[in-house]
PDB file of C-alpha atoms and ligand atoms in Angstrom:
ATOM      1  CA  UNK J   1     108.963 148.257 -55.625  1.00 81.00           C
ATOM      2  CA  UNK J   2     106.846 145.421 -57.052  1.00 82.00           C
ATOM      3  CA  UNK J   3     106.239 142.123 -55.285  1.00 81.00           C
ATOM      4  CA  UNK J   4     108.271 140.252 -57.867  1.00 85.00           C
ATOM      5  CA  UNK J   5     111.266 142.560 -57.481  1.00 87.00           C
ATOM      6  CA  UNK J   6     110.982 142.326 -53.705  1.00 89.00           C
ATOM      7  CA  UNK J   7     111.323 138.547 -53.893  1.00 93.00           C
ATOM      8  CA  UNK J   8     114.276 138.825 -56.273  1.00 95.00           C
ATOM      9  CA  UNK J   9     116.156 141.267 -54.063  1.00 97.00           C
ATOM     10  CA  UNK J  10     115.210 139.343 -50.916  1.00 97.00           C
ATOM     11  CA  UNK J  11     116.745 136.174 -52.376  1.00 97.00           C
ATOM     12  CA  UNK J  12     119.918 138.019 -53.253  1.00 98.00           C
ATOM     13  CA  UNK J  13     120.030 139.563 -49.779  1.00 98.00           C
ATOM     14  CA  UNK J  14     119.634 136.111 -48.184  1.00 98.00           C
ATOM     15  CA  UNK J  15     122.608 134.878 -50.193  1.00 98.00           C
ATOM     16  CA  UNK J  16     124.652 137.966 -49.373  1.00 98.00           C
ATOM     17  CA  UNK J  17     124.034 137.963 -45.626  1.00 98.00           C
ATOM     18  CA  UNK J  18     124.001 134.175 -45.106  1.00 98.00           C
ATOM     19  CA  UNK J  19     126.532 132.732 -47.523  1.00 98.00           C
ATOM     20  CA  UNK J  20     128.761 135.033 -49.585  1.00 98.00           C
ATOM     21  CA  UNK J  21     129.275 138.501 -48.091  1.00 98.00           C
ATOM     22  CA  UNK J  22     132.938 138.364 -49.220  1.00 98.00           C
ATOM     23  CA  UNK J  23     131.960 138.116 -52.859  1.00 98.00           C
ATOM     24  CA  UNK J  24     130.514 141.628 -52.633  1.00 97.00           C
ATOM     25  CA  UNK J  25     133.055 143.100 -50.241  1.00 97.00           C
ATOM     26  CA  UNK J  26     130.611 143.075 -47.326  1.00 98.00           C
ATOM     27  CA  UNK J  27     131.993 142.601 -43.822  1.00 98.00           C
ATOM     28  CA  UNK J  28     129.846 140.863 -41.205  1.00 98.00           C
ATOM     29  CA  UNK J  29     130.545 141.388 -37.521  1.00 98.00           C
ATOM     30  CA  UNK J  30     130.622 138.511 -35.056  1.00 98.00           C
ATOM     31  CA  UNK J  31     126.836 138.537 -34.742  1.00 97.00           C
ATOM     32  CA  UNK J  32     126.219 138.606 -38.470  1.00 98.00           C
ATOM     33  CA  UNK J  33     125.483 142.312 -38.912  1.00 98.00           C
ATOM     34  CA  UNK J  34     126.586 144.228 -41.988  1.00 98.00           C
ATOM     35  CA  UNK J  35     126.661 148.024 -42.192  1.00 98.00           C
ATOM     36  CA  UNK J  36     123.433 149.204 -43.793  1.00 98.00           C
ATOM     37  CA  UNK J  37     125.314 151.683 -45.979  1.00 98.00           C
ATOM     38  CA  UNK J  38     127.592 148.937 -47.318  1.00 98.00           C
ATOM     39  CA  UNK J  39     124.602 146.753 -48.242  1.00 98.00           C
ATOM     40  CA  UNK J  40     122.809 149.745 -49.757  1.00 98.00           C
ATOM     41  CA  UNK J  41     125.888 150.369 -51.910  1.00 98.00           C
ATOM     42  CA  UNK J  42     125.638 146.847 -53.342  1.00 98.00           C
ATOM     43  CA  UNK J  43     121.850 147.032 -53.859  1.00 98.00           C
ATOM     44  CA  UNK J  44     122.049 150.448 -55.495  1.00 97.00           C
ATOM     45  CA  UNK J  45     124.608 149.231 -57.992  1.00 97.00           C
ATOM     46  CA  UNK J  46     122.928 145.892 -58.691  1.00 96.00           C
ATOM     47  CA  UNK J  47     119.233 146.791 -58.603  1.00 96.00           C
ATOM     48  CA  UNK J  48     119.131 150.583 -58.531  1.00 95.00           C
ATOM     49  CA  UNK J  49     117.170 150.585 -55.281  1.00 95.00           C
ATOM     50  CA  UNK J  50     117.645 152.651 -52.130  1.00 96.00           C
ATOM     51  CA  UNK J  51     116.881 152.631 -48.439  1.00 97.00           C
ATOM     52  CA  UNK J  52     113.103 153.000 -48.834  1.00 96.00           C
ATOM     53  CA  UNK J  53     112.870 149.913 -51.013  1.00 96.00           C
ATOM     54  CA  UNK J  54     115.149 147.940 -48.704  1.00 97.00           C
ATOM     55  CA  UNK J  55     113.009 148.880 -45.714  1.00 97.00           C
ATOM     56  CA  UNK J  56     109.901 147.737 -47.573  1.00 95.00           C
ATOM     57  CA  UNK J  57     111.580 144.405 -48.378  1.00 96.00           C
ATOM     58  CA  UNK J  58     112.562 143.874 -44.746  1.00 97.00           C
ATOM     59  CA  UNK J  59     109.184 144.890 -43.325  1.00 96.00           C
ATOM     60  CA  UNK J  60     107.029 142.988 -45.795  1.00 94.00           C
ATOM     61  CA  UNK J  61     109.033 139.770 -45.552  1.00 94.00           C
ATOM     62  CA  UNK J  62     106.618 137.104 -44.323  1.00 92.00           C
ATOM     63  CA  UNK J  63     109.294 134.981 -42.682  1.00 95.00           C
ATOM     64  CA  UNK J  64     110.969 138.040 -41.140  1.00 96.00           C
ATOM     65  CA  UNK J  65     114.282 136.951 -42.645  1.00 98.00           C
ATOM     66  CA  UNK J  66     116.133 140.195 -41.946  1.00 98.00           C
ATOM     67  CA  UNK J  67     116.705 142.400 -38.944  1.00 98.00           C
ATOM     68  CA  UNK J  68     117.434 146.069 -39.542  1.00 97.00           C
ATOM     69  CA  UNK J  69     118.512 148.119 -36.503  1.00 95.00           C
ATOM     70  CA  UNK J  70     120.727 151.140 -35.857  1.00 93.00           C
ATOM     71  CA  UNK J  71     122.220 151.307 -39.304  1.00 96.00           C
ATOM     72  CA  UNK J  72     122.990 147.603 -39.398  1.00 98.00           C
ATOM     73  CA  UNK J  73     121.299 144.672 -41.104  1.00 98.00           C
ATOM     74  CA  UNK J  74     121.577 140.910 -40.675  1.00 98.00           C
ATOM     75  CA  UNK J  75     119.896 137.684 -41.714  1.00 98.00           C
ATOM     76  CA  UNK J  76     118.076 136.148 -38.771  1.00 98.00           C
ATOM     77  CA  UNK J  77     118.790 132.533 -39.780  1.00 98.00           C
ATOM     78  CA  UNK J  78     120.025 130.281 -42.551  1.00 98.00           C
ATOM     79  CA  UNK J  79     123.747 131.125 -42.365  1.00 98.00           C
ATOM     80  CA  UNK J  80     126.546 129.014 -43.691  1.00 98.00           C
ATOM     81  CA  UNK J  81     129.177 131.640 -42.776  1.00 98.00           C
ATOM     82  CA  UNK J  82     130.659 131.431 -39.330  1.00 97.00           C
ATOM     83  CA  UNK J  83     128.735 133.955 -37.211  1.00 98.00           C
ATOM     84  CA  UNK J  84     127.381 133.716 -33.677  1.00 97.00           C
ATOM     85  CA  UNK J  85     123.868 132.291 -34.069  1.00 96.00           C
ATOM     86  CA  UNK J  86     123.115 131.385 -30.462  1.00 97.00           C
ATOM     87  CA  UNK J  87     120.594 134.136 -29.710  1.00 97.00           C
ATOM     88  CA  UNK J  88     116.845 134.014 -29.431  1.00 98.00           C
ATOM     89  CA  UNK J  89     114.092 136.586 -29.748  1.00 97.00           C
ATOM     90  CA  UNK J  90     111.809 134.737 -27.381  1.00 96.00           C
ATOM     91  CA  UNK J  91     112.506 132.118 -24.739  1.00 94.00           C
ATOM     92  CA  UNK J  92     109.030 130.613 -24.810  1.00 95.00           C
ATOM     93  CA  UNK J  93     109.206 127.780 -27.314  1.00 98.00           C
ATOM     94  CA  UNK J  94     106.144 125.780 -28.486  1.00 98.00           C
ATOM     95  CA  UNK J  95     105.790 122.181 -27.235  1.00 98.00           C
ATOM     96  CA  UNK J  96     105.862 120.858 -30.801  1.00 98.00           C
ATOM     97  CA  UNK J  97     107.847 122.061 -33.796  1.00 98.00           C
ATOM     98  CA  UNK J  98     107.971 120.703 -37.348  1.00 98.00           C
ATOM     99  CA  UNK J  99     110.447 119.965 -40.089  1.00 98.00           C
ATOM    100  CA  UNK J 100     109.835 118.448 -43.498  1.00 98.00           C
ATOM    101  CA  UNK J 101     112.370 116.884 -45.774  1.00 98.00           C
ATOM    102  CA  UNK J 102     112.888 114.622 -48.727  1.00 98.00           C
ATOM    103  CA  UNK J 103     112.090 110.912 -48.074  1.00 98.00           C
ATOM    104  CA  UNK J 104     115.673 110.025 -49.069  1.00 97.00           C
ATOM    105  CA  UNK J 105     116.997 111.840 -45.984  1.00 98.00           C
ATOM    106  CA  UNK J 106     114.731 110.065 -43.527  1.00 97.00           C
ATOM    107  CA  UNK J 107     116.845 107.003 -42.749  1.00 97.00           C
ATOM    108  CA  UNK J 108     119.883 109.101 -41.978  1.00 98.00           C
ATOM    109  CA  UNK J 109     117.823 111.600 -39.937  1.00 98.00           C
ATOM    110  CA  UNK J 110     116.227 108.908 -37.765  1.00 98.00           C
ATOM    111  CA  UNK J 111     119.700 107.496 -37.144  1.00 98.00           C
ATOM    112  CA  UNK J 112     121.762 110.668 -36.606  1.00 98.00           C
ATOM    113  CA  UNK J 113     119.077 113.228 -35.849  1.00 98.00           C
ATOM    114  CA  UNK J 114     118.552 116.515 -37.653  1.00 98.00           C
ATOM    115  CA  UNK J 115     121.927 118.051 -38.464  1.00 98.00           C
ATOM    116  CA  UNK J 116     122.623 121.543 -39.826  1.00 98.00           C
ATOM    117  CA  UNK J 117     124.334 120.082 -42.915  1.00 98.00           C
ATOM    118  CA  UNK J 118     125.630 123.093 -44.889  1.00 97.00           C
ATOM    119  CA  UNK J 119     124.257 125.672 -42.479  1.00 98.00           C
ATOM    120  CA  UNK J 120     125.030 126.647 -38.886  1.00 98.00           C
ATOM    121  CA  UNK J 121     121.659 125.539 -37.501  1.00 98.00           C
ATOM    122  CA  UNK J 122     118.753 123.170 -37.989  1.00 98.00           C
ATOM    123  CA  UNK J 123     115.555 125.008 -38.996  1.00 98.00           C
ATOM    124  CA  UNK J 124     112.062 124.189 -37.734  1.00 98.00           C
ATOM    125  CA  UNK J 125     108.606 125.749 -37.968  1.00 98.00           C
ATOM    126  CA  UNK J 126     105.684 126.253 -35.615  1.00 98.00           C
ATOM    127  CA  UNK J 127     103.159 124.667 -37.975  1.00 98.00           C
ATOM    128  CA  UNK J 128     103.108 121.539 -40.155  1.00 98.00           C
ATOM    129  CA  UNK J 129     101.966 123.657 -43.123  1.00 98.00           C
ATOM    130  CA  UNK J 130     105.039 125.882 -43.007  1.00 97.00           C
ATOM    131  CA  UNK J 131     107.284 122.831 -42.674  1.00 98.00           C
ATOM    132  CA  UNK J 132     105.747 121.182 -45.718  1.00 98.00           C
ATOM    133  CA  UNK J 133     106.341 124.388 -47.669  1.00 97.00           C
ATOM    134  CA  UNK J 134     110.020 124.194 -46.683  1.00 97.00           C
ATOM    135  CA  UNK J 135     110.128 120.471 -47.500  1.00 98.00           C
ATOM    136  CA  UNK J 136     108.760 121.118 -50.989  1.00 97.00           C
ATOM    137  CA  UNK J 137     112.106 122.769 -51.793  1.00 96.00           C
ATOM    138  CA  UNK J 138     113.668 119.325 -51.452  1.00 96.00           C
ATOM    139  CA  UNK J 139     110.979 116.984 -52.757  1.00 97.00           C
ATOM    140  CA  UNK J 140     107.463 117.112 -54.173  1.00 96.00           C
ATOM    141  CA  UNK J 141     106.393 114.535 -51.603  1.00 96.00           C
ATOM    142  CA  UNK J 142     108.172 115.672 -48.421  1.00 98.00           C
ATOM    143  CA  UNK J 143     107.935 113.721 -45.168  1.00 98.00           C
ATOM    144  CA  UNK J 144     106.772 115.619 -42.118  1.00 98.00           C
ATOM    145  CA  UNK J 145     108.587 115.238 -38.806  1.00 98.00           C
ATOM    146  CA  UNK J 146     107.228 116.425 -35.481  1.00 98.00           C
ATOM    147  CA  UNK J 147     109.834 117.577 -32.973  1.00 98.00           C
ATOM    148  CA  UNK J 148     109.276 117.377 -29.253  1.00 98.00           C
ATOM    149  CA  UNK J 149     110.662 120.839 -28.543  1.00 98.00           C
ATOM    150  CA  UNK J 150     109.126 120.863 -25.059  1.00 98.00           C
ATOM    151  CA  UNK J 151     111.251 117.843 -24.092  1.00 98.00           C
ATOM    152  CA  UNK J 152     114.350 119.319 -25.723  1.00 98.00           C
ATOM    153  CA  UNK J 153     114.030 122.475 -23.638  1.00 98.00           C
ATOM    154  CA  UNK J 154     113.363 120.405 -20.482  1.00 98.00           C
ATOM    155  CA  UNK J 155     116.524 118.429 -21.226  1.00 98.00           C
ATOM    156  CA  UNK J 156     118.522 121.650 -21.489  1.00 97.00           C
ATOM    157  CA  UNK J 157     118.917 121.709 -25.275  1.00 98.00           C
ATOM    158  CA  UNK J 158     118.897 125.240 -26.623  1.00 98.00           C
ATOM    159  CA  UNK J 159     116.001 125.999 -28.992  1.00 98.00           C
ATOM    160  CA  UNK J 160     115.869 129.503 -30.425  1.00 98.00           C
ATOM    161  CA  UNK J 161     113.263 131.685 -32.127  1.00 98.00           C
ATOM    162  CA  UNK J 162     114.244 133.879 -35.068  1.00 98.00           C
ATOM    163  CA  UNK J 163     111.416 135.636 -36.845  1.00 96.00           C
ATOM    164  CA  UNK J 164     108.925 132.896 -37.741  1.00 96.00           C
ATOM    165  CA  UNK J 165     111.597 130.216 -37.696  1.00 98.00           C
ATOM    166  CA  UNK J 166     112.918 128.080 -34.817  1.00 98.00           C
ATOM    167  CA  UNK J 167     116.460 126.751 -34.709  1.00 98.00           C
ATOM    168  CA  UNK J 168     118.756 124.425 -32.771  1.00 98.00           C
ATOM    169  CA  UNK J 169     122.367 123.275 -33.137  1.00 98.00           C
ATOM    170  CA  UNK J 170     121.019 119.782 -33.849  1.00 98.00           C
ATOM    171  CA  UNK J 171     118.054 117.614 -32.878  1.00 98.00           C
ATOM    172  CA  UNK J 172     118.895 114.124 -31.563  1.00 98.00           C
ATOM    173  CA  UNK J 173     116.695 111.307 -32.942  1.00 98.00           C
ATOM    174  CA  UNK J 174     114.899 110.733 -29.597  1.00 98.00           C
ATOM    175  CA  UNK J 175     112.930 113.943 -30.101  1.00 98.00           C
ATOM    176  CA  UNK J 176     111.725 113.117 -33.620  1.00 98.00           C
ATOM    177  CA  UNK J 177     108.495 111.485 -34.713  1.00 98.00           C
ATOM    178  CA  UNK J 178     107.410 110.966 -38.311  1.00 98.00           C
ATOM    179  CA  UNK J 179     103.792 112.092 -38.686  1.00 95.00           C
TER     180      UNK J 179
HETATM  181  C1  LIG P   1     118.357 117.541 -44.255  1.00 93.40           C
HETATM  182  C2  LIG P   1     114.569 128.252 -45.770  1.00 93.40           C
HETATM  183  C3  LIG P   1     120.366 113.643 -44.038  1.00 93.40           C
HETATM  184  C4  LIG P   1     117.224 118.436 -43.852  1.00 93.40           C
HETATM  185  C5  LIG P   1     113.616 127.335 -45.038  1.00 93.40           C
HETATM  186  C6  LIG P   1     117.112 119.336 -45.072  1.00 93.40           C
HETATM  187  C7  LIG P   1     114.286 127.102 -43.707  1.00 93.40           C
HETATM  188  C8  LIG P   1     119.579 115.641 -43.218  1.00 93.40           C
HETATM  189  C9  LIG P   1     118.530 119.390 -45.608  1.00 93.40           C
HETATM  190  C10 LIG P   1     115.752 127.289 -44.023  1.00 93.40           C
HETATM  191  C11 LIG P   1     120.038 115.315 -41.921  1.00 93.40           C
HETATM  192  C12 LIG P   1     119.212 120.713 -45.378  1.00 93.40           C
HETATM  193  C13 LIG P   1     116.477 125.966 -43.975  1.00 93.40           C
HETATM  194  C14 LIG P   1     120.670 114.077 -41.735  1.00 93.40           C
HETATM  195  C15 LIG P   1     119.088 117.243 -41.830  1.00 93.40           C
HETATM  196  N1  LIG P   1     120.818 113.278 -42.815  1.00 93.40           N
HETATM  197  N2  LIG P   1     119.740 114.805 -44.266  1.00 93.40           N
HETATM  198  N3  LIG P   1     121.126 113.672 -40.537  1.00 93.40           N
HETATM  199  N4  LIG P   1     119.728 116.333 -41.088  1.00 93.40           N
HETATM  200  N5  LIG P   1     118.995 116.847 -43.124  1.00 93.40           N
HETATM  201  O1  LIG P   1     118.028 123.935 -46.951  1.00 93.40           O
HETATM  202  O2  LIG P   1     115.543 123.189 -43.136  1.00 93.40           O
HETATM  203  O3  LIG P   1     113.173 130.620 -47.285  1.00 93.40           O
HETATM  204  O4  LIG P   1     119.873 123.585 -45.248  1.00 93.40           O
HETATM  205  O5  LIG P   1     116.062 117.715 -43.591  1.00 93.40           O
HETATM  206  O6  LIG P   1     112.354 127.897 -44.862  1.00 93.40           O
HETATM  207  O7  LIG P   1     115.284 122.752 -45.639  1.00 93.40           O
HETATM  208  O8  LIG P   1     115.653 130.569 -47.266  1.00 93.40           O
HETATM  209  O9  LIG P   1     117.527 123.206 -44.563  1.00 93.40           O
HETATM  210  O10 LIG P   1     116.278 118.758 -46.035  1.00 93.40           O
HETATM  211  O11 LIG P   1     113.859 127.973 -42.716  1.00 93.40           O
HETATM  212  O12 LIG P   1     114.398 131.968 -45.610  1.00 93.40           O
HETATM  213  O13 LIG P   1     119.270 118.386 -44.905  1.00 93.40           O
HETATM  214  O14 LIG P   1     115.827 127.816 -45.346  1.00 93.40           O
HETATM  215  O15 LIG P   1     114.369 129.565 -45.394  1.00 93.40           O
HETATM  216  O16 LIG P   1     118.599 121.659 -46.204  1.00 93.40           O
HETATM  217  O17 LIG P   1     115.836 125.016 -44.832  1.00 93.40           O
HETATM  218  P1  LIG P   1     118.559 123.181 -45.796  1.00 93.40           P
HETATM  219  P2  LIG P   1     115.953 123.463 -44.534  1.00 93.40           P
HETATM  220  P3  LIG P   1     114.408 130.755 -46.458  1.00 93.40           P
END
């Protein structure tokens, strides 16, 4: 499967497992897992690909968006559907995390903190570069925010690691610094 097709299918899979499983008759369990064979049914019909191609997509994904275990598959982050997202793959969280956004959002963010908006969680990255890449989806001149994740954890706020991404229910303004 070519790189371009991988990206195309990966985008569809993100939509399917994060936002609209119902539209394709896919059931997610409480923790966001779909049955691999159900998802393969949809992918076979839509893209003519099988398990080998899906495994390649999952394994080559740079952000490790998907988790495939024991005949089940789920998106690690990014959900809007109501699934249990309070799990982490690693409890050691970096001291600083980053988020980048459109300048128009800044006033509201500094006032109310980072909120999940249409998703279940707020998403952060370990490096400024990755954050800016995310921010470019919203603006061609994104503002970079540094998050004091070390303090959040000390204060008992849950920060979670999912693939290359870090998440929280929300980030109060006290932990934010525009850089
Ligand atoms: C903003 C991609 C106003 C927030 C990325 C962001 C990520 C506020 C937007 C993942 C706000 C939501 C998620 C507040 C937050 N007032 N605006 N109080 N709080 N916002 O797309 O983090 O490639 O839901 O700054 O890499 O951009 O799809 O969040 O601009 O990991 O795997 O509200 O999606 O991953 O936008 O992106 P999004 P995001 P994938």
